[in-house]
Structure formats: structure tokens, C-alpha cells
């Protein structure tokens, strides 16, 4: 704008002289100023959203850009950054962010960091059981599990259907079923990370394998004389309950 200024000079006798001039004040661009405050801490697996706002005393409308962002954050091209950090982003926390508010002649940065707080992740059972076992054939299932947080895992097994042939030790279910064990067994595996327990329930079926019949009476060598009558009683059983044919 302009200002009219008058300067008056007075001597000792009281005489005066005036000089008037106009002072023109030229505008100097002022950079925009951020008015929004960023979120600087968030938990893993939680959505992060930050909407940018800024003012410009010269009356210009600021625009925004993102200069530095971690890989889990995305700028929408106008005025927001959003994203969801994962477990892998915890180890590299805090994450540096640089945003810019622009006017026609320059920009103002907003620098900050975002810290990611770890959230316990449930363990995961990565192995799948063989749900079929066979009579007189060794069965084994090694349970495998992982934990994203690196927690120590405790693995246990619950036999909802009691069995004497199946045992659990060193994260392994094993045993050799017999004829009397044919049937189904409900089993639940548990993996505990100290906070969260996950389960893997399944039904194990012991299938029959055909057993050969067994003689129940010993056949001894026998000597007879010519023209003598001879008879021999033969008996046998079959574990599968099948009829024995001689």
C-alpha cells in the first residue's frame, strides 16, 4: 500500500518548512504456514491418517506434496497421507516424514517422525496333519509353528478322544495303532506365545489293514500206516472277523 508522510523542520525562531512525500510499501511473499499437527505415534496394524492444512497470509491457497515417506505411507496427491504399518515396520521405527506446503514462489517443510508401537501377533501353525493312520503302521506328525514377534512358543496336544497308542513329545504326535485302535480320534493342538493361544483341531482316523488268518492249533508231523484212517482238525481265526476258508 501507500502512506503519505510529512516531515516538518523548525528553527529556533519558530520558522518551519514542510516536506511531504508518499511511501509505497511493496509486498514480499510470505511462505505458507502449516496449521495441522501430525500424528507421531501409532500401533502396528492400526490405520494411520493425517490431513494436511495450512494458511498463507498473502491470500494464496496452499498446495501440498510429500517429499519423504516410509513405504507403508501413501500421499493421495492433494492433502492427506494414509497407511497401515505392519510388524516389519516396528524394527525400523521411527520413520521420517517430510511434507511441503507450497505457494506460487516457494514451500515450507513440515518434518516429523512416526514411531510404530509393537502389537503382539498371534502365532501361526504352518504344518498340516495327516488325518489318516493305518493299523500296525507307524504314524508321526511334527507340529511346526512361527511367531512374527519372535516369541518363544509352547506347543501342547489335547486328545479329546482318549488313546493309549498315540503319544506327544518334542512337538511330535506319534505311535503305531493296533487292530483294537481302529476308529476316529479327535485331537486339538495348542500353540501359545505367552499371550495368545491358537489351536489346530483335527480328526485322526485309524484305518483297518487286512490281517492274515492265524492257525489256532499246532500241526505236528504225524506218521500213519498204510490203509489206516486219518483225520485232522484244523482251526484258525482272523483278526478282521472274516470267515476263514480252508
PDB file of C-alpha atoms in Angstrom, residues 26-33 55-62 101-108:
ATOM      1  CA  UNK A  26       5.785  -3.297  -1.754  1.00  0.00           C
ATOM      2  CA  UNK A  27       4.586  -6.806  -0.929  1.00  0.00           C
ATOM      3  CA  UNK A  28       7.125  -9.520  -0.090  1.00  0.00           C
ATOM      4  CA  UNK A  29       5.829 -13.050  -0.483  1.00  0.00           C
ATOM      5  CA  UNK A  30       5.249 -14.898   2.774  1.00  0.00           C
ATOM      6  CA  UNK A  31       5.509 -18.674   2.628  1.00  0.00           C
ATOM      7  CA  UNK A  32       2.529 -20.730   3.787  1.00  0.00           C
ATOM      8  CA  UNK A  33       2.368 -21.987   7.366  1.00  0.00           C
ATOM      9  CA  UNK A  55      -2.611 -20.866   5.706  1.00  0.00           C
ATOM     10  CA  UNK A  56      -0.981 -18.143   3.625  1.00  0.00           C
ATOM     11  CA  UNK A  57      -1.190 -14.544   4.810  1.00  0.00           C
ATOM     12  CA  UNK A  58      -0.827 -13.354   1.220  1.00  0.00           C
ATOM     13  CA  UNK A  59      -4.220 -14.908   0.483  1.00  0.00           C
ATOM     14  CA  UNK A  60      -2.899 -17.670  -1.741  1.00  0.00           C
ATOM     15  CA  UNK A  61      -4.290 -21.199  -1.467  1.00  0.00           C
ATOM     16  CA  UNK A  62      -1.514 -23.586  -0.394  1.00  0.00           C
ATOM     17  CA  UNK A 101       3.159 -26.666   1.782  1.00  0.00           C
ATOM     18  CA  UNK A 102       3.567 -24.638  -1.443  1.00  0.00           C
ATOM     19  CA  UNK A 103       2.532 -21.224  -2.683  1.00  0.00           C
ATOM     20  CA  UNK A 104       3.383 -19.675  -6.045  1.00  0.00           C
ATOM     21  CA  UNK A 105       7.001 -18.904  -5.162  1.00  0.00           C
ATOM     22  CA  UNK A 106       8.175 -21.386  -2.553  1.00  0.00           C
ATOM     23  CA  UNK A 107       7.387 -24.003   0.055  1.00  0.00           C
ATOM     24  CA  UNK A 108       7.509 -24.630   3.799  1.00  0.00           C
TER      25      UNK A 108
END
